[in-house]
Coordinates of C-alpha atoms (C1' of nucleotides) in Angstrom, one line a residue:
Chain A
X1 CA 163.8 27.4 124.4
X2 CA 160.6 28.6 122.9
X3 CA 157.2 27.3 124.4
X4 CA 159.0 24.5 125.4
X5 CA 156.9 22.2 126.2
X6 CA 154.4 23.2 123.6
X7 CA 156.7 22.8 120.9
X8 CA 157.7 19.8 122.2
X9 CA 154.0 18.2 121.8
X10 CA 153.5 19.8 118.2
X11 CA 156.7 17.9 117.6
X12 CA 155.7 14.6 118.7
X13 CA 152.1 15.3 116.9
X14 CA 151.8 17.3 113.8
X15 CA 148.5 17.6 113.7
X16 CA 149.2 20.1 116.9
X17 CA 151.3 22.6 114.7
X18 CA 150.6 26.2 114.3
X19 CA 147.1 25.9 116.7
X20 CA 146.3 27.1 119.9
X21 CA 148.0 24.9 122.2
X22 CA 147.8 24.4 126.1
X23 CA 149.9 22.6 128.0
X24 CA 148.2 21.9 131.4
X25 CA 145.7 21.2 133.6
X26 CA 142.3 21.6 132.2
X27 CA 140.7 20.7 135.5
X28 CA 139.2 23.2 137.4
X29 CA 142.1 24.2 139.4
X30 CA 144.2 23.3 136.6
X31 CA 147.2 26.3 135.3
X32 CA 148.7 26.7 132.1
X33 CA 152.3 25.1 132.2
X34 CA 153.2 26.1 128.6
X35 CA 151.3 27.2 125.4
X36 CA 152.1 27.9 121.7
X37 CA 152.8 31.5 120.5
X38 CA 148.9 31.2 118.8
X39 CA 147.7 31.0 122.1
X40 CA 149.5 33.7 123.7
X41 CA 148.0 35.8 120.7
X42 CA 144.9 35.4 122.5
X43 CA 146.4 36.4 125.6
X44 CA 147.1 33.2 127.2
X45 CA 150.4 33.5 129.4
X46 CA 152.3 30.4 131.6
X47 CA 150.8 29.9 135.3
X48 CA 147.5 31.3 134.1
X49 CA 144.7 29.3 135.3
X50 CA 143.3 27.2 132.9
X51 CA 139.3 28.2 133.1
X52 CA 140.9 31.6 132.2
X53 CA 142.3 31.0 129.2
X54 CA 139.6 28.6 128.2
X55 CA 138.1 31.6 128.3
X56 CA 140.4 33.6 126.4
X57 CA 141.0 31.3 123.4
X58 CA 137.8 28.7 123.6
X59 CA 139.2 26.7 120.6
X60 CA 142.8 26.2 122.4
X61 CA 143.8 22.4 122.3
X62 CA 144.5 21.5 126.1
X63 CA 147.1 18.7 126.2
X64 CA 148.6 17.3 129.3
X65 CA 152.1 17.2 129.9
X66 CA 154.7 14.8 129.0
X67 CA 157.8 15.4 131.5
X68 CA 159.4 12.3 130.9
X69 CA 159.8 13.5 127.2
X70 CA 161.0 16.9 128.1
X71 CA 163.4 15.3 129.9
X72 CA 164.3 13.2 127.1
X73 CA 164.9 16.3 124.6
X74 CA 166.1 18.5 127.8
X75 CA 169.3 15.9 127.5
X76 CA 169.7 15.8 123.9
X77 CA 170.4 19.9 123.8
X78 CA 172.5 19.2 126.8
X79 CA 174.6 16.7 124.9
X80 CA 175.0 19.4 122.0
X81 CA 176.0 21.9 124.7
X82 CA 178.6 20.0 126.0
X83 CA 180.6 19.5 122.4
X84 CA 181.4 22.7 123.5
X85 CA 181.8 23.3 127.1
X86 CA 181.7 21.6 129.8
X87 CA 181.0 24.8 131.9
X88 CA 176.7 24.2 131.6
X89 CA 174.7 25.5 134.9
X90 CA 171.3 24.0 133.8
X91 CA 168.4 26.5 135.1
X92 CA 165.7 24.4 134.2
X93 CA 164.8 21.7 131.4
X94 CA 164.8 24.1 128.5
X95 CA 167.5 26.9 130.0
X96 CA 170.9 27.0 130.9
X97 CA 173.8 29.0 131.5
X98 CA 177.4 28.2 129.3
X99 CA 180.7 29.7 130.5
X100 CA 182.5 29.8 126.6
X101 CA 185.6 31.9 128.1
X102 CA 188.2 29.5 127.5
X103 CA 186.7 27.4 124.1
X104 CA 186.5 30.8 122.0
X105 CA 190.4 30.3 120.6
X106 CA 188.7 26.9 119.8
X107 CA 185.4 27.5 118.0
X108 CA 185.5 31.2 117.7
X109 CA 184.1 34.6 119.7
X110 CA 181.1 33.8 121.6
X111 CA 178.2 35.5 119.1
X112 CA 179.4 32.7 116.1
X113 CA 179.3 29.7 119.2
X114 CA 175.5 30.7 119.7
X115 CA 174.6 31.1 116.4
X116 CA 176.7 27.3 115.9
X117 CA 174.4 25.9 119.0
X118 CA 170.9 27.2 117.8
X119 CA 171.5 25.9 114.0
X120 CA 172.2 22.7 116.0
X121 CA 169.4 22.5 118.4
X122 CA 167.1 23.5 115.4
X123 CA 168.8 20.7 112.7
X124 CA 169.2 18.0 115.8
X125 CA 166.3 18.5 117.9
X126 CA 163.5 20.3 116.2
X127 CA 163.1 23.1 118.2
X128 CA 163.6 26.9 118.3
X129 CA 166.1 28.4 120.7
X130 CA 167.1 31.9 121.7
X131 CA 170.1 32.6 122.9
X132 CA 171.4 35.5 124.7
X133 CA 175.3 36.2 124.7
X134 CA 176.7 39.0 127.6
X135 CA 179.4 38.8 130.1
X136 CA 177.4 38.5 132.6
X137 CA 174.5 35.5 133.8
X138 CA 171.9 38.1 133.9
X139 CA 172.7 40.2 131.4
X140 CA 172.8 37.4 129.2
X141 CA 169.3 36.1 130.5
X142 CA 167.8 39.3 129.6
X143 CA 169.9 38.9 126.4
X144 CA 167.9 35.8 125.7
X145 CA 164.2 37.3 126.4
X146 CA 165.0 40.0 124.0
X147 CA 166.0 37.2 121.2
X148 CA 162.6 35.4 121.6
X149 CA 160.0 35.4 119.2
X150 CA 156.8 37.3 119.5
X151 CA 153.3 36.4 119.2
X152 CA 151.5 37.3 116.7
X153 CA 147.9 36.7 114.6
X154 CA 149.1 34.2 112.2
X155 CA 151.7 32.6 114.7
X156 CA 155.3 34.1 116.2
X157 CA 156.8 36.7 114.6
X158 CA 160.7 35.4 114.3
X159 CA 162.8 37.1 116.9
X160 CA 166.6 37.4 116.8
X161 CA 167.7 34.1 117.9
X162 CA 171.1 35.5 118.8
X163 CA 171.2 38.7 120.8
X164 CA 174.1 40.1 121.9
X165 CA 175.2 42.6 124.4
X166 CA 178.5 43.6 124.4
X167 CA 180.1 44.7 127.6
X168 CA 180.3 48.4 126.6
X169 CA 176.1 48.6 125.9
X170 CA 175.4 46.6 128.6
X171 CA 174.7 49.6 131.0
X172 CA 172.5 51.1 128.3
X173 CA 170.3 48.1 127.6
X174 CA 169.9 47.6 131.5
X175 CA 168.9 50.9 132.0
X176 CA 165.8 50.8 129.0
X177 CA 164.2 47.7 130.6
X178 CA 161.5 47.9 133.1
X179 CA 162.4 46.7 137.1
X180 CA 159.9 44.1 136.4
X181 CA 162.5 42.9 133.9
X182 CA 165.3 42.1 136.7
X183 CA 165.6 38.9 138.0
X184 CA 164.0 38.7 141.6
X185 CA 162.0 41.4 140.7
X186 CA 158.7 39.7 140.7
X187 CA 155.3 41.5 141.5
X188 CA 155.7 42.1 145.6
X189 CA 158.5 43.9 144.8
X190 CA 157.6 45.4 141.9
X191 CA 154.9 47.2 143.6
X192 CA 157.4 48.5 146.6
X193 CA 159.5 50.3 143.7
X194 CA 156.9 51.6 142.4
X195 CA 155.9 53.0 145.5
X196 CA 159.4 54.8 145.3
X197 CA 158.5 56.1 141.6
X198 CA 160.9 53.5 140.0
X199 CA 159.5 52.1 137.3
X200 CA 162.7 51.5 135.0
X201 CA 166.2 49.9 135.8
X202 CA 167.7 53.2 135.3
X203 CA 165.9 54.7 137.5
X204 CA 166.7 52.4 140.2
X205 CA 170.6 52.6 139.2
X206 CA 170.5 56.2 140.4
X207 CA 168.8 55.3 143.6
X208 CA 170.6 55.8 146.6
X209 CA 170.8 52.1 148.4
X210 CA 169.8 53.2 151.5
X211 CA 166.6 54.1 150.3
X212 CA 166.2 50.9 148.4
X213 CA 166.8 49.4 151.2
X214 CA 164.3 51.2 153.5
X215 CA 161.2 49.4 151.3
X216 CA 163.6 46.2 150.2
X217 CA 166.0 45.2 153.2
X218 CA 169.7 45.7 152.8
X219 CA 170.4 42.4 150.9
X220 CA 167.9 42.9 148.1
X221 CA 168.8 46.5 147.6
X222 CA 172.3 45.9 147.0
X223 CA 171.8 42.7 145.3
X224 CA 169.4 44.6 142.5
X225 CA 171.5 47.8 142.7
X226 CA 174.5 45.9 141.6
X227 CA 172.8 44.4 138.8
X228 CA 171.7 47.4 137.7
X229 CA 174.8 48.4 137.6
X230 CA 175.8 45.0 135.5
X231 CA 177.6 44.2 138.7
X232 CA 177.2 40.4 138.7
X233 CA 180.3 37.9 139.4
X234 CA 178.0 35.0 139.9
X235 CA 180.0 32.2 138.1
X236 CA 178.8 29.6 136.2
X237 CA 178.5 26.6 138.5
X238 CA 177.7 23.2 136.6
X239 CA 177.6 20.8 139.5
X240 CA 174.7 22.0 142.2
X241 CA 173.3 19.2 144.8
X242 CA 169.5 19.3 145.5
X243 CA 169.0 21.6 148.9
X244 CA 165.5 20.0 149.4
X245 CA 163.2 16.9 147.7
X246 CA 159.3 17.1 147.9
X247 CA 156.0 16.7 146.3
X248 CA 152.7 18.5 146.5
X249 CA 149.1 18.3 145.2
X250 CA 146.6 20.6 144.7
X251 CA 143.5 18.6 145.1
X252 CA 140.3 18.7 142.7
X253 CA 138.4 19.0 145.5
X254 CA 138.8 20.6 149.6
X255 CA 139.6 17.6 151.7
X256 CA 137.4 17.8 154.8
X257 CA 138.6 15.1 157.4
X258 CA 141.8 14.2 158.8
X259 CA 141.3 10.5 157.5
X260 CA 141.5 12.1 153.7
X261 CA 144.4 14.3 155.3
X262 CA 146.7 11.5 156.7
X263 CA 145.8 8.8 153.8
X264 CA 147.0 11.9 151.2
X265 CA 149.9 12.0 153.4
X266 CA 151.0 8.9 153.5
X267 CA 151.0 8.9 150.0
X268 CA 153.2 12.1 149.5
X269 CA 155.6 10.6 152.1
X270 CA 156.1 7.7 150.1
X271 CA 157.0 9.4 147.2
X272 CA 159.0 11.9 148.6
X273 CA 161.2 9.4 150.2
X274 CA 161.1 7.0 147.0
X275 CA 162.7 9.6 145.1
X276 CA 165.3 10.7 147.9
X277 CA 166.3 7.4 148.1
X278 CA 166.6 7.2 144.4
X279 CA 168.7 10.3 144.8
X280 CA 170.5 8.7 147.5
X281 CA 170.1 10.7 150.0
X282 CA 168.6 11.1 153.1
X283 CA 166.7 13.7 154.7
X284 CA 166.8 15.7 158.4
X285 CA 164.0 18.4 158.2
X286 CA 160.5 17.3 157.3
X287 CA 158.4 20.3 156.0
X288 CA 154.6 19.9 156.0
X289 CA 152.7 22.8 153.4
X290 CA 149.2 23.1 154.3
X291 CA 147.3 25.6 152.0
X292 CA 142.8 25.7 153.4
X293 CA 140.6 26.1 150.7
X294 CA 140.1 30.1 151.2
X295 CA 144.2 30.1 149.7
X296 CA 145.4 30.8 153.5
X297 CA 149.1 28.4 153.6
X298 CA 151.1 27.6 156.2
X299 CA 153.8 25.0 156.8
X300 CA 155.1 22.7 159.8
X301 CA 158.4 21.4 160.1
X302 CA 160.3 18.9 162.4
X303 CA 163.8 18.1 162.3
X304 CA 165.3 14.8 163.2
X305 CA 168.7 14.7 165.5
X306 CA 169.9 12.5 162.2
X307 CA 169.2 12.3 158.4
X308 CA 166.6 9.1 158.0
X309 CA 164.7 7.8 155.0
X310 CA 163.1 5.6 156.6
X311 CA 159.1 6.0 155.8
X312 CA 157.8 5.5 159.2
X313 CA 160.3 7.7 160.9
X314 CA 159.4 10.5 158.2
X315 CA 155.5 9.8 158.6
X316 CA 155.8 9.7 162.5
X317 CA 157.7 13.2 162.3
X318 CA 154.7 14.1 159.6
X319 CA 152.1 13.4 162.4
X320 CA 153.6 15.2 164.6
X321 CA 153.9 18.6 162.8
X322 CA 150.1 18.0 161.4
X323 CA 149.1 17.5 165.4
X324 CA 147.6 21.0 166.2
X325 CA 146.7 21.6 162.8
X326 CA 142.9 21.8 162.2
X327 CA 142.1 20.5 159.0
X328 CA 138.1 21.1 159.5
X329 CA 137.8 23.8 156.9
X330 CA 138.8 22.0 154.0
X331 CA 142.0 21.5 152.4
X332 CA 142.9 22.1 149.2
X333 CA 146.8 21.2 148.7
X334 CA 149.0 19.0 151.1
X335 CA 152.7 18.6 150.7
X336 CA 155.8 17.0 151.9
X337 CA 159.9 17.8 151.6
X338 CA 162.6 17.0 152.9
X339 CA 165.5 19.0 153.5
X340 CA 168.9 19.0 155.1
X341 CA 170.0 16.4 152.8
X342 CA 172.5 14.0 153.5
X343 CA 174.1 11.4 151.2
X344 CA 172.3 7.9 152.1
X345 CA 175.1 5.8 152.5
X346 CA 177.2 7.8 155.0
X347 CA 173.5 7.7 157.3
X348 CA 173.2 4.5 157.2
X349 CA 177.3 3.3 157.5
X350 CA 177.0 6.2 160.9
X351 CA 173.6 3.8 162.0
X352 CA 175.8 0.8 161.6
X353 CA 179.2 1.7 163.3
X354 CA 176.3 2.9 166.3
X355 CA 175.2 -0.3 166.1
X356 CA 171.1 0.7 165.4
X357 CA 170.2 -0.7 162.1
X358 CA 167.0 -2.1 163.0
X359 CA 165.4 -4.5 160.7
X360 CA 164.1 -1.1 158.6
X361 CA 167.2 -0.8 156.6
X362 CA 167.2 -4.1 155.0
X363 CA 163.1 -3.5 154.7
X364 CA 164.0 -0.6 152.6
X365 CA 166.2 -2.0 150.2
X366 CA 163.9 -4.7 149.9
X367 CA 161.1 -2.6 148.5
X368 CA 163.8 -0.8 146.8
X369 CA 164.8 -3.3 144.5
X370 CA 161.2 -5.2 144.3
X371 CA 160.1 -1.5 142.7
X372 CA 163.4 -1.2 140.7
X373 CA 162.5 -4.2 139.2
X374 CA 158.2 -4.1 139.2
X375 CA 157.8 -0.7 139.2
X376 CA 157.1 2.0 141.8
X377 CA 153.3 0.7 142.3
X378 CA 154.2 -2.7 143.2
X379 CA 154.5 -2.0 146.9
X380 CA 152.6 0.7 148.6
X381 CA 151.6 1.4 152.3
X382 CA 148.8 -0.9 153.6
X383 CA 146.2 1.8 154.4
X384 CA 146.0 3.1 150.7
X385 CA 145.5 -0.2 149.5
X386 CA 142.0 -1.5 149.1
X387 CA 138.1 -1.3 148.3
X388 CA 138.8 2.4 149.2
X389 CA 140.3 2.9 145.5
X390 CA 143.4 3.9 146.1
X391 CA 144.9 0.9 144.9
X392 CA 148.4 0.0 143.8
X393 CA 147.6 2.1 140.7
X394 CA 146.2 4.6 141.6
X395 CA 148.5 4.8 144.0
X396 CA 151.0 7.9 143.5
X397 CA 148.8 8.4 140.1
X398 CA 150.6 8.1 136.8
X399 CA 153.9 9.7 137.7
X400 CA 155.0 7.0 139.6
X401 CA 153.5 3.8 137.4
X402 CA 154.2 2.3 134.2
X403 CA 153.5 4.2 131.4
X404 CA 152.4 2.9 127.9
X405 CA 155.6 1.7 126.3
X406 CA 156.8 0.6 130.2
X407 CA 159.1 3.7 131.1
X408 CA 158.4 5.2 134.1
X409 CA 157.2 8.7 134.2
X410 CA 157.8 11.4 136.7
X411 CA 156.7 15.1 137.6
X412 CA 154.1 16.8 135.0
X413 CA 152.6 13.8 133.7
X414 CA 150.5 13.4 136.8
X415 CA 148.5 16.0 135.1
X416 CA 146.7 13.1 133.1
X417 CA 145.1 12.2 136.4
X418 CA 142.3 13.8 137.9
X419 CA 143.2 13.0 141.6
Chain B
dT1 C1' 140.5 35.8 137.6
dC2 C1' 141.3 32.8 141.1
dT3 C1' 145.5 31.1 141.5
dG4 C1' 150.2 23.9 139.8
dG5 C1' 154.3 21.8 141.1
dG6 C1' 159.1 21.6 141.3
dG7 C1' 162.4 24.2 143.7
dT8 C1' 165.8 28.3 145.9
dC9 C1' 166.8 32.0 148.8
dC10 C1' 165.9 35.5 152.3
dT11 C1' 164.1 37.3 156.7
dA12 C1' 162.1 37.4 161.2
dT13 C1' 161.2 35.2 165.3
dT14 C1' 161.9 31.9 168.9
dC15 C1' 164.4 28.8 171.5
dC16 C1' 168.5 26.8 173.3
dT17 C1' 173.1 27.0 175.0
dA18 C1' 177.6 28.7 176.2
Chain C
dT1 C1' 172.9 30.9 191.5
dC2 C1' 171.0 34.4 188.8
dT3 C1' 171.0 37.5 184.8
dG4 C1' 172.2 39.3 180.4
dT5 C1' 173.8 38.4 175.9
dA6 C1' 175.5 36.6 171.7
dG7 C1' 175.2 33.2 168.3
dG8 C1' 173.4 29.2 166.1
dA9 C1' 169.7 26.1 165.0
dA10 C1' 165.1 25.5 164.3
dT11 C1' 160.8 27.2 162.7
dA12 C1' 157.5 29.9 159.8
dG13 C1' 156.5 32.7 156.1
dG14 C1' 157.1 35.0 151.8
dA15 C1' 159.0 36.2 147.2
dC16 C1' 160.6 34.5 143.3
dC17 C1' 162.0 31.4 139.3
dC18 C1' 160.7 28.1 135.4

DNA sequence: TCTGGGGTCCTATTCCTA
DNA sequence: TCTGTAGGAATAGGACCC
């Protein structure tokens, strides 16, 4: 998709169309999640910070984001997607991979099923999509960048929509894009071919490995070489399971004691392991993500002997990796996740054949169902509630409370808040 | 310029155990 | 009993993606 998220807000509100628009933080440590082909005429790009492009385009129109409704469209391209295959490997909300091998005797070669699933998203959905069409997940994904629109004074310039590479001009099309292009080629890396003089993906294609390898490692030299090469037999996988669950904040301002620390943490514990358990699942390895104010990060993990989602055993296992960290020079983002995930009901039917359900499990469920049914802020942890302010609604901020029309909101949206 | 939040994957090091 | 070693798990950090 195209802007996205932007697109999805001058949907929803037309008096947002064809105008600079942000979507993100406009704090001060705010970054720019999405913005409108105007804006980027100005120069405003995605995971800039936001006093930057304030800078860049003053008159932008900063909204905050809307995830549960991104969510909401996210599903209804899915459900045109899947009127034609059910072989869909989402990437993200607004990107995803379709395996149309074995539908083309149905609706026809691959180019005319693209150009079918764009007129649909457009007619359907409202939105503008670009599609790539290749043999191949990356060459297809590089496909789809070339098909976008581009930005221009008066708004985007139209792209292709549909571009397709067939398999005999895949090689050539590879070879005319910059490294930078490649998937996994991000900036550290970037700068190491350069180092080697390769600044195109042809001229990494004739690169020896082995010297790849000497500035990348063995795995990342073959893995770009091959793709280079448009060697890439990654299939399209529609069913993944979530490796890891966890939440961070960046906070408006550097935390300074350990009190702020551990009340913060308690709070990212919570809904960490709220949302596990709405995912079912249960967690081994706690991972702590500590980044001081002058940007330095580090993180502390603990693993348990068994999967738990139990809050206190999570915040005891929290404490202890936090125990030697010193928090005195300010703090400027905390975060929690859990990983080595295991489904939730085979933990707890292990804890009762051992026989050590304690009264936790049916505490759990109890808060479980009392938020199902109230909503996630009507039970929190005792020390957050209070004259302190961080009462039951402020408590996990918006994305975690009733919204306006009483749906529950998740990720982004807690950009509304200002901490 | 001053850097979000959700993740995945890879690598190096350390520690434990067979 | 001591030593060397190989392999796996845990831990930490970093790069990258949207």
């Amino acid at each position: 998709l195209d802007a996205f998220y932007a697109s999805v807000e001058a949907l929803e509100d037309p008096s947002l169309r064809n105008k600079p628009l942000i979507v993100g933080g406009d704090g001060r440590r705010g970054v720019v999640a999405s913005c409108s082909y105007e804006a980027r005429f100005f120069g405003v790009r995605s995971a800039m910070p936001s006093v930057r492009a304030k800078r860049l385009c003053p008159q932008a129109i900063f909204v905050s984001g809307h995830y549960d409704l991104y969510e909401q469209y996210s599903k209804r391209m899915h459900r045109i997607f899947q009127t034609y295959t059910p072989d869909i490997e989402p990437i993200s909300l607004d990107e995803a991979f379709l395996d149309v091998t074995g539908v083309q005797r149905l609706f026809g070669p691959a180019p005319k099923i693209a150009h079918m699933i764009r007129e649909r998203i457009r007619d359907e959905v409202g939105l503008v999509a670009s599609v790539g069409v290749a043999t191949t997940k990356h060459v297809a994904k590089l496909a789809s960048e070339a098909a976008k629109p581009k930005a221009a004074k008066n708004g985007p310039v139209p792209g292709r929509g549909v571009f397709v590479v067939r398999e005999h001009e895949a090689i050539d099309f590879l070879h005319s894009l910059p490294v930078r292009a490649l998937w996994g080629v991000g900036p550290a890396t970037a700068d190491r071919l350069a180092s080697l003089g390769v600044e195109k993906v042809g001229q990494l294609a004739k690169l020896p490995v082995k010297v790849i390898a000497s500035s990348l490692g063995q795995s990342a030299a073959r893995h770009l070489h091959d793709l280079a090469w448009n060697r890439d037999d990654r299939p399209v996988v529609s069913s993944r399971e979530a490796k890891s669950i966890g939440h961070e904040q960046t906070f408006p301002y550097d935390l300074k004691t350990s009190e702020e620390v551990h009340a913060k943490l308690i709070r990212l514990v919570d809904a960490t392991i709220n949302r596990m358990r709405k995912a079912k699942s249960a967690g081994r390895t706690v991972t702590v993500k500590i980044r001081f104010g002058d940007f330095r990060t580090i993180t502390r993990s603990k693993t348990l002997p068994a999967a738990s989602a139990h809050p206190q055993t999570i915040l005891k296992l929290v404490e202890e990796a936090m125990a030697a960290v010193d928090v005195t020079d300010g703090v400027r983002l905390l975060g929690v996740s859990m990983s080595n995930l295991e489904p939730l009901i085979e933990v707890e039917q292990m804890a009762l054949t051992e026989g050590v359900v304690d009264a936790d499990t049916s505490l759990d469920d109890a808060i479980d169902r009392i938020r199902d049914r109230f909503g996630d802020g009507s039970v929190v942890p005792a020390p957050l509630v209070g004259p302190s302010g961080e009462g039951a609604f402020k408590w996990g901020e918006r994305q975690w409370g009733p919204t306006e029309n009483g749906e529950q909101t998740t990720g982004r949206a807690r950009r509304d808040e200002t901490g």
